[in-house]
């Protein structure tokens, strides 16, 4: 008797989104995936997922999925390949890696990865190969470093109040994130608070996003001026007797010094910097000061500037001035990364990590591959790469350098991918990868508190292989230091990690689907003290020496010595000037997730085409009509796209939502042609939302 496939099962979304949604996967009778829903019995997901993941079968069964290993036969980037067997591909990879090691040393091989999957096994097993061979390490600098550093500078720990408490708030401040597009479950709980409690929603951003359209008060400010707004709000709180002085005395490091420092940070001062009116700043400050149960949901967007760490720290400081941390439904939240204490030895082989091996900055990949001595840290050139879970020929800054580097004939590149991305098209060997429903993995929610299992739900197409298969098979051919992790399946890895982290077993997690690791109220709200040694929230961080979840091995980066001692506007931005009068923000689009989903027809139709949004009065100064084809550029390069007028963009600002593939642009140059890779103070990061440009009608 033929065994019938199940009608449904559970999983977890693997994509780079703080929501990390718990999923229900539904099947057709013949076994194919029919649709995905949010898990209704998960208190954070609460039955709601984004539209792009709900349409996942379109991606899973896409006709252009890679299903055979390929070897390049044409020029790099030309996209001409021939099919080869897995055995032949793996043997060739090992041969090239060993040859590079023999001639230039193991550091000439650079395994490169990021967040195409957030699964701890399939994403992070690449480190096991890296450490076992002494290949170049990777210093992760996309997205998080400025945000995490700024938040932890204040709190001493990357954690905060239960995100589900938003539903218990009387007021929610969503700052620097557009959750309607990027983390829909924030809106689930915010709207629940509005319906049940009449909660007010305040949104801060650089244009009127879909989230701001739902706000009671929306503040559209100039990019990189968030610290000025935060300081003016705190000025009003002290001025008008709305600061919680008892809380400040008990829980913060220097409240009197902060109050004195803010004396001249008036709404009028901030209005000149932010572009907001004095009245709007005063209104926001009064509302925040009057409502004790205010929950600050602080996003990544406003930190992707050269002063991003300072902006995050200033915004988080407001919650300490009001003392809203004391309330259920109050406090400031960015990410819960610190609550997960996991032993990943079998996954990553951390015991084999050699700190003397260089850690190359992922954002500087263009400079690294074009031989920049400083970016290479004085070491050998990169001669071979294994790339998993990322698409640097689209998503990395300084794209002209990135493309030039990948075009090197003396660089051997292996890309393990689901589609023939821009990066895969530059590869010497392309290996077909599984998608998340086709392998086992485990996920932690940065935007909530669940540790979640994502079990294999369907068989992959013949030829596709999971990430750890590739890692383990390469390892068997390149003579690494021995490690038991190379002989373990994904399920073995998960079970070992759970048992050795004190979280039970795989069988127990499989029965329960997820673990709720939320700390108790007192801990989550820092009522026994913040994470610093003195137990205080630090208004006065020791920049360049303060704690952070991801610090470089050597000295801090950038102009860290000039960072303000106390919350303040720090003018370290890439300044607009006569030649580059606009400041570009490369915001995420609702139907794409980085470069994922931009291959699906439904997402392409919803997004339309690459555009740049600007105010009509700004456009008029340069003779740009609405809908016109324009060129946008700076010293890094030029892109071609179309202009669209938006009244709700901050003055002097242009917005390009993406991330469109490079070939969606007329000249084949994507938006990251324009973005810079200079490491941001104090601990690095790429300032994707801090770019000075000119715009001209074609």
PDB file of C-alpha atoms in Angstrom, residues 510-671:
ATOM      1  CA  UNK A 510      10.582  17.848  17.362  1.00  0.00           C
ATOM      2  CA  UNK A 511       7.610  17.050  19.588  1.00  0.00           C
ATOM      3  CA  UNK A 512       7.309  20.655  20.780  1.00  0.00           C
ATOM      4  CA  UNK A 513       8.410  22.419  17.547  1.00  0.00           C
ATOM      5  CA  UNK A 514      10.071  25.281  19.406  1.00  0.00           C
ATOM      6  CA  UNK A 515      11.461  26.325  22.787  1.00  0.00           C
ATOM      7  CA  UNK A 516      10.433  29.585  24.464  1.00  0.00           C
ATOM      8  CA  UNK A 517      13.643  30.955  25.985  1.00  0.00           C
ATOM      9  CA  UNK A 518      12.242  34.304  27.108  1.00  0.00           C
ATOM     10  CA  UNK A 519      13.965  35.441  30.338  1.00  0.00           C
ATOM     11  CA  UNK A 520      11.772  36.450  33.264  1.00  0.00           C
ATOM     12  CA  UNK A 521      10.358  39.976  33.412  1.00  0.00           C
ATOM     13  CA  UNK A 522      12.922  41.273  35.909  1.00  0.00           C
ATOM     14  CA  UNK A 523      15.849  40.038  33.829  1.00  0.00           C
ATOM     15  CA  UNK A 524      14.442  41.138  30.467  1.00  0.00           C
ATOM     16  CA  UNK A 525      13.735  44.638  31.802  1.00  0.00           C
ATOM     17  CA  UNK A 526      17.114  44.913  33.566  1.00  0.00           C
ATOM     18  CA  UNK A 527      15.466  45.555  36.936  1.00  0.00           C
ATOM     19  CA  UNK A 528      18.335  43.747  38.650  1.00  0.00           C
ATOM     20  CA  UNK A 529      20.756  45.913  36.715  1.00  0.00           C
ATOM     21  CA  UNK A 530      21.936  46.327  33.129  1.00  0.00           C
ATOM     22  CA  UNK A 531      24.575  44.161  31.500  1.00  0.00           C
ATOM     23  CA  UNK A 532      27.568  46.362  32.322  1.00  0.00           C
ATOM     24  CA  UNK A 533      29.782  45.533  35.313  1.00  0.00           C
ATOM     25  CA  UNK A 534      28.327  48.452  37.284  1.00  0.00           C
ATOM     26  CA  UNK A 535      24.743  47.377  36.501  1.00  0.00           C
ATOM     27  CA  UNK A 536      23.955  50.775  34.976  1.00  0.00           C
ATOM     28  CA  UNK A 537      22.635  51.923  31.620  1.00  0.00           C
ATOM     29  CA  UNK A 538      25.544  53.842  30.115  1.00  0.00           C
ATOM     30  CA  UNK A 539      24.781  57.260  28.702  1.00  0.00           C
ATOM     31  CA  UNK A 540      28.567  57.647  28.496  1.00  0.00           C
ATOM     32  CA  UNK A 541      29.974  54.605  26.673  1.00  0.00           C
ATOM     33  CA  UNK A 542      33.685  54.163  26.239  1.00  0.00           C
ATOM     34  CA  UNK A 543      33.577  54.054  22.431  1.00  0.00           C
ATOM     35  CA  UNK A 544      36.280  51.888  20.924  1.00  0.00           C
ATOM     36  CA  UNK A 545      36.587  49.878  24.129  1.00  0.00           C
ATOM     37  CA  UNK A 546      32.948  49.150  24.968  1.00  0.00           C
ATOM     38  CA  UNK A 547      31.377  45.704  24.726  1.00  0.00           C
ATOM     39  CA  UNK A 548      29.837  44.540  21.462  1.00  0.00           C
ATOM     40  CA  UNK A 549      28.735  41.139  20.126  1.00  0.00           C
ATOM     41  CA  UNK A 550      31.066  41.408  17.113  1.00  0.00           C
ATOM     42  CA  UNK A 551      34.362  43.235  17.570  1.00  0.00           C
ATOM     43  CA  UNK A 552      37.357  43.192  15.199  1.00  0.00           C
ATOM     44  CA  UNK A 553      40.553  41.473  16.239  1.00  0.00           C
ATOM     45  CA  UNK A 554      42.642  44.638  16.122  1.00  0.00           C
ATOM     46  CA  UNK A 555      42.071  48.339  16.673  1.00  0.00           C
ATOM     47  CA  UNK A 556      38.674  50.029  16.247  1.00  0.00           C
ATOM     48  CA  UNK A 557      37.774  51.441  12.845  1.00  0.00           C
ATOM     49  CA  UNK A 558      37.173  54.912  11.490  1.00  0.00           C
ATOM     50  CA  UNK A 559      37.098  58.133  13.493  1.00  0.00           C
ATOM     51  CA  UNK A 560      36.170  56.377  16.717  1.00  0.00           C
ATOM     52  CA  UNK A 561      38.203  58.793  18.859  1.00  0.00           C
ATOM     53  CA  UNK A 562      35.885  61.642  17.780  1.00  0.00           C
ATOM     54  CA  UNK A 563      32.660  59.848  18.708  1.00  0.00           C
ATOM     55  CA  UNK A 564      30.633  61.951  21.201  1.00  0.00           C
ATOM     56  CA  UNK A 565      31.004  60.997  24.869  1.00  0.00           C
ATOM     57  CA  UNK A 566      27.280  61.506  25.498  1.00  0.00           C
ATOM     58  CA  UNK A 567      24.288  61.187  23.120  1.00  0.00           C
ATOM     59  CA  UNK A 568      24.723  63.792  20.406  1.00  0.00           C
ATOM     60  CA  UNK A 569      24.522  64.331  16.676  1.00  0.00           C
ATOM     61  CA  UNK A 570      27.803  63.148  15.158  1.00  0.00           C
ATOM     62  CA  UNK A 571      28.570  64.552  11.727  1.00  0.00           C
ATOM     63  CA  UNK A 572      30.540  61.638  10.311  1.00  0.00           C
ATOM     64  CA  UNK A 573      28.158  61.102   7.382  1.00  0.00           C
ATOM     65  CA  UNK A 574      29.087  61.014   3.706  1.00  0.00           C
ATOM     66  CA  UNK A 575      28.172  64.632   3.142  1.00  0.00           C
ATOM     67  CA  UNK A 576      26.147  65.924   0.240  1.00  0.00           C
ATOM     68  CA  UNK A 577      27.869  68.747  -1.665  1.00  0.00           C
ATOM     69  CA  UNK A 578      27.510  70.749  -4.867  1.00  0.00           C
ATOM     70  CA  UNK A 579      28.652  67.771  -6.940  1.00  0.00           C
ATOM     71  CA  UNK A 580      26.565  65.234  -4.966  1.00  0.00           C
ATOM     72  CA  UNK A 581      23.520  67.132  -3.696  1.00  0.00           C
ATOM     73  CA  UNK A 582      21.417  64.117  -2.642  1.00  0.00           C
ATOM     74  CA  UNK A 583      21.775  61.495   0.051  1.00  0.00           C
ATOM     75  CA  UNK A 584      20.738  58.016  -1.109  1.00  0.00           C
ATOM     76  CA  UNK A 585      19.037  55.433   1.107  1.00  0.00           C
ATOM     77  CA  UNK A 586      18.880  51.907  -0.361  1.00  0.00           C
ATOM     78  CA  UNK A 587      15.824  50.712   1.569  1.00  0.00           C
ATOM     79  CA  UNK A 588      14.461  47.141   1.468  1.00  0.00           C
ATOM     80  CA  UNK A 589      11.499  46.397  -0.793  1.00  0.00           C
ATOM     81  CA  UNK A 590       8.410  44.599   0.444  1.00  0.00           C
ATOM     82  CA  UNK A 591       8.526  41.766  -2.097  1.00  0.00           C
ATOM     83  CA  UNK A 592      12.288  41.110  -2.033  1.00  0.00           C
ATOM     84  CA  UNK A 593      14.548  40.072   0.835  1.00  0.00           C
ATOM     85  CA  UNK A 594      18.040  41.271  -0.022  1.00  0.00           C
ATOM     86  CA  UNK A 595      18.540  39.491  -3.365  1.00  0.00           C
ATOM     87  CA  UNK A 596      16.203  36.605  -2.494  1.00  0.00           C
ATOM     88  CA  UNK A 597      12.770  36.505  -4.183  1.00  0.00           C
ATOM     89  CA  UNK A 598      13.878  38.851  -6.957  1.00  0.00           C
ATOM     90  CA  UNK A 599      13.875  35.806  -9.243  1.00  0.00           C
ATOM     91  CA  UNK A 600      10.137  35.086  -8.739  1.00  0.00           C
ATOM     92  CA  UNK A 601       7.635  36.523 -11.198  1.00  0.00           C
ATOM     93  CA  UNK A 602       5.100  37.610  -8.580  1.00  0.00           C
ATOM     94  CA  UNK A 603       7.688  39.624  -6.638  1.00  0.00           C
ATOM     95  CA  UNK A 604       8.972  41.265  -9.814  1.00  0.00           C
ATOM     96  CA  UNK A 605       5.446  42.262 -10.835  1.00  0.00           C
ATOM     97  CA  UNK A 606       4.677  43.764  -7.442  1.00  0.00           C
ATOM     98  CA  UNK A 607       7.875  45.819  -7.378  1.00  0.00           C
ATOM     99  CA  UNK A 608       7.675  46.990 -11.001  1.00  0.00           C
ATOM    100  CA  UNK A 609      11.125  48.308 -11.919  1.00  0.00           C
ATOM    101  CA  UNK A 610      14.188  49.906 -10.326  1.00  0.00           C
ATOM    102  CA  UNK A 611      13.297  53.473  -9.352  1.00  0.00           C
ATOM    103  CA  UNK A 612      14.628  56.394  -7.382  1.00  0.00           C
ATOM    104  CA  UNK A 613      12.098  58.375  -5.343  1.00  0.00           C
ATOM    105  CA  UNK A 614      12.606  62.073  -4.739  1.00  0.00           C
ATOM    106  CA  UNK A 615      10.601  65.148  -3.846  1.00  0.00           C
ATOM    107  CA  UNK A 616       9.129  67.148  -6.761  1.00  0.00           C
ATOM    108  CA  UNK A 617      10.739  70.360  -5.517  1.00  0.00           C
ATOM    109  CA  UNK A 618      14.158  68.664  -5.389  1.00  0.00           C
ATOM    110  CA  UNK A 619      13.612  67.218  -8.868  1.00  0.00           C
ATOM    111  CA  UNK A 620      12.637  70.622 -10.262  1.00  0.00           C
ATOM    112  CA  UNK A 621      16.034  72.046  -9.325  1.00  0.00           C
ATOM    113  CA  UNK A 622      17.640  69.610 -11.760  1.00  0.00           C
ATOM    114  CA  UNK A 623      14.968  69.515 -14.460  1.00  0.00           C
ATOM    115  CA  UNK A 624      13.896  65.949 -13.733  1.00  0.00           C
ATOM    116  CA  UNK A 625      10.317  65.081 -14.809  1.00  0.00           C
ATOM    117  CA  UNK A 626       8.230  62.484 -12.975  1.00  0.00           C
ATOM    118  CA  UNK A 627       8.814  59.043 -14.539  1.00  0.00           C
ATOM    119  CA  UNK A 628      11.929  60.150 -16.420  1.00  0.00           C
ATOM    120  CA  UNK A 629      14.841  57.862 -17.055  1.00  0.00           C
ATOM    121  CA  UNK A 630      17.718  59.163 -14.959  1.00  0.00           C
ATOM    122  CA  UNK A 631      21.317  58.407 -14.209  1.00  0.00           C
ATOM    123  CA  UNK A 632      22.438  58.457 -10.587  1.00  0.00           C
ATOM    124  CA  UNK A 633      26.081  58.442  -9.663  1.00  0.00           C
ATOM    125  CA  UNK A 634      29.077  59.312  -7.559  1.00  0.00           C
ATOM    126  CA  UNK A 635      32.821  58.577  -7.612  1.00  0.00           C
ATOM    127  CA  UNK A 636      32.098  54.823  -7.301  1.00  0.00           C
ATOM    128  CA  UNK A 637      30.015  54.512 -10.457  1.00  0.00           C
ATOM    129  CA  UNK A 638      26.769  55.314 -12.281  1.00  0.00           C
ATOM    130  CA  UNK A 639      23.428  53.480 -12.471  1.00  0.00           C
ATOM    131  CA  UNK A 640      20.431  54.001 -14.742  1.00  0.00           C
ATOM    132  CA  UNK A 641      16.859  53.807 -13.450  1.00  0.00           C
ATOM    133  CA  UNK A 642      13.597  55.809 -13.403  1.00  0.00           C
ATOM    134  CA  UNK A 643      12.532  58.727 -11.220  1.00  0.00           C
ATOM    135  CA  UNK A 644       9.298  58.797  -9.275  1.00  0.00           C
ATOM    136  CA  UNK A 645       8.002  61.812  -7.368  1.00  0.00           C
ATOM    137  CA  UNK A 646       7.163  61.331  -3.696  1.00  0.00           C
ATOM    138  CA  UNK A 647       6.109  64.229  -1.479  1.00  0.00           C
ATOM    139  CA  UNK A 648       6.815  62.176   1.649  1.00  0.00           C
ATOM    140  CA  UNK A 649      10.597  61.814   1.207  1.00  0.00           C
ATOM    141  CA  UNK A 650      12.851  63.921   3.411  1.00  0.00           C
ATOM    142  CA  UNK A 651      14.325  66.989   1.657  1.00  0.00           C
ATOM    143  CA  UNK A 652      17.600  66.332  -0.122  1.00  0.00           C
ATOM    144  CA  UNK A 653      17.024  62.586   0.148  1.00  0.00           C
ATOM    145  CA  UNK A 654      16.488  59.979  -2.559  1.00  0.00           C
ATOM    146  CA  UNK A 655      15.176  56.469  -1.892  1.00  0.00           C
ATOM    147  CA  UNK A 656      15.757  53.370  -4.007  1.00  0.00           C
ATOM    148  CA  UNK A 657      13.928  50.319  -2.735  1.00  0.00           C
ATOM    149  CA  UNK A 658      15.492  47.026  -3.767  1.00  0.00           C
ATOM    150  CA  UNK A 659      17.382  44.827  -4.078  1.00  0.00           C
ATOM    151  CA  UNK A 660      16.899  44.424  -7.828  1.00  0.00           C
ATOM    152  CA  UNK A 661      19.276  42.110  -9.732  1.00  0.00           C
ATOM    153  CA  UNK A 662      21.938  43.895 -11.727  1.00  0.00           C
ATOM    154  CA  UNK A 663      20.432  42.927 -15.069  1.00  0.00           C
ATOM    155  CA  UNK A 664      17.183  44.698 -14.126  1.00  0.00           C
ATOM    156  CA  UNK A 665      19.111  47.951 -14.652  1.00  0.00           C
ATOM    157  CA  UNK A 666      19.608  49.144 -18.206  1.00  0.00           C
ATOM    158  CA  UNK A 667      23.397  49.147 -18.014  1.00  0.00           C
ATOM    159  CA  UNK A 668      23.706  46.036 -15.832  1.00  0.00           C
ATOM    160  CA  UNK A 669      24.910  47.998 -12.813  1.00  0.00           C
ATOM    161  CA  UNK A 670      22.872  47.528  -9.627  1.00  0.00           C
ATOM    162  CA  UNK A 671      22.292  49.990  -6.823  1.00  0.00           C
TER     163      UNK A 671
END
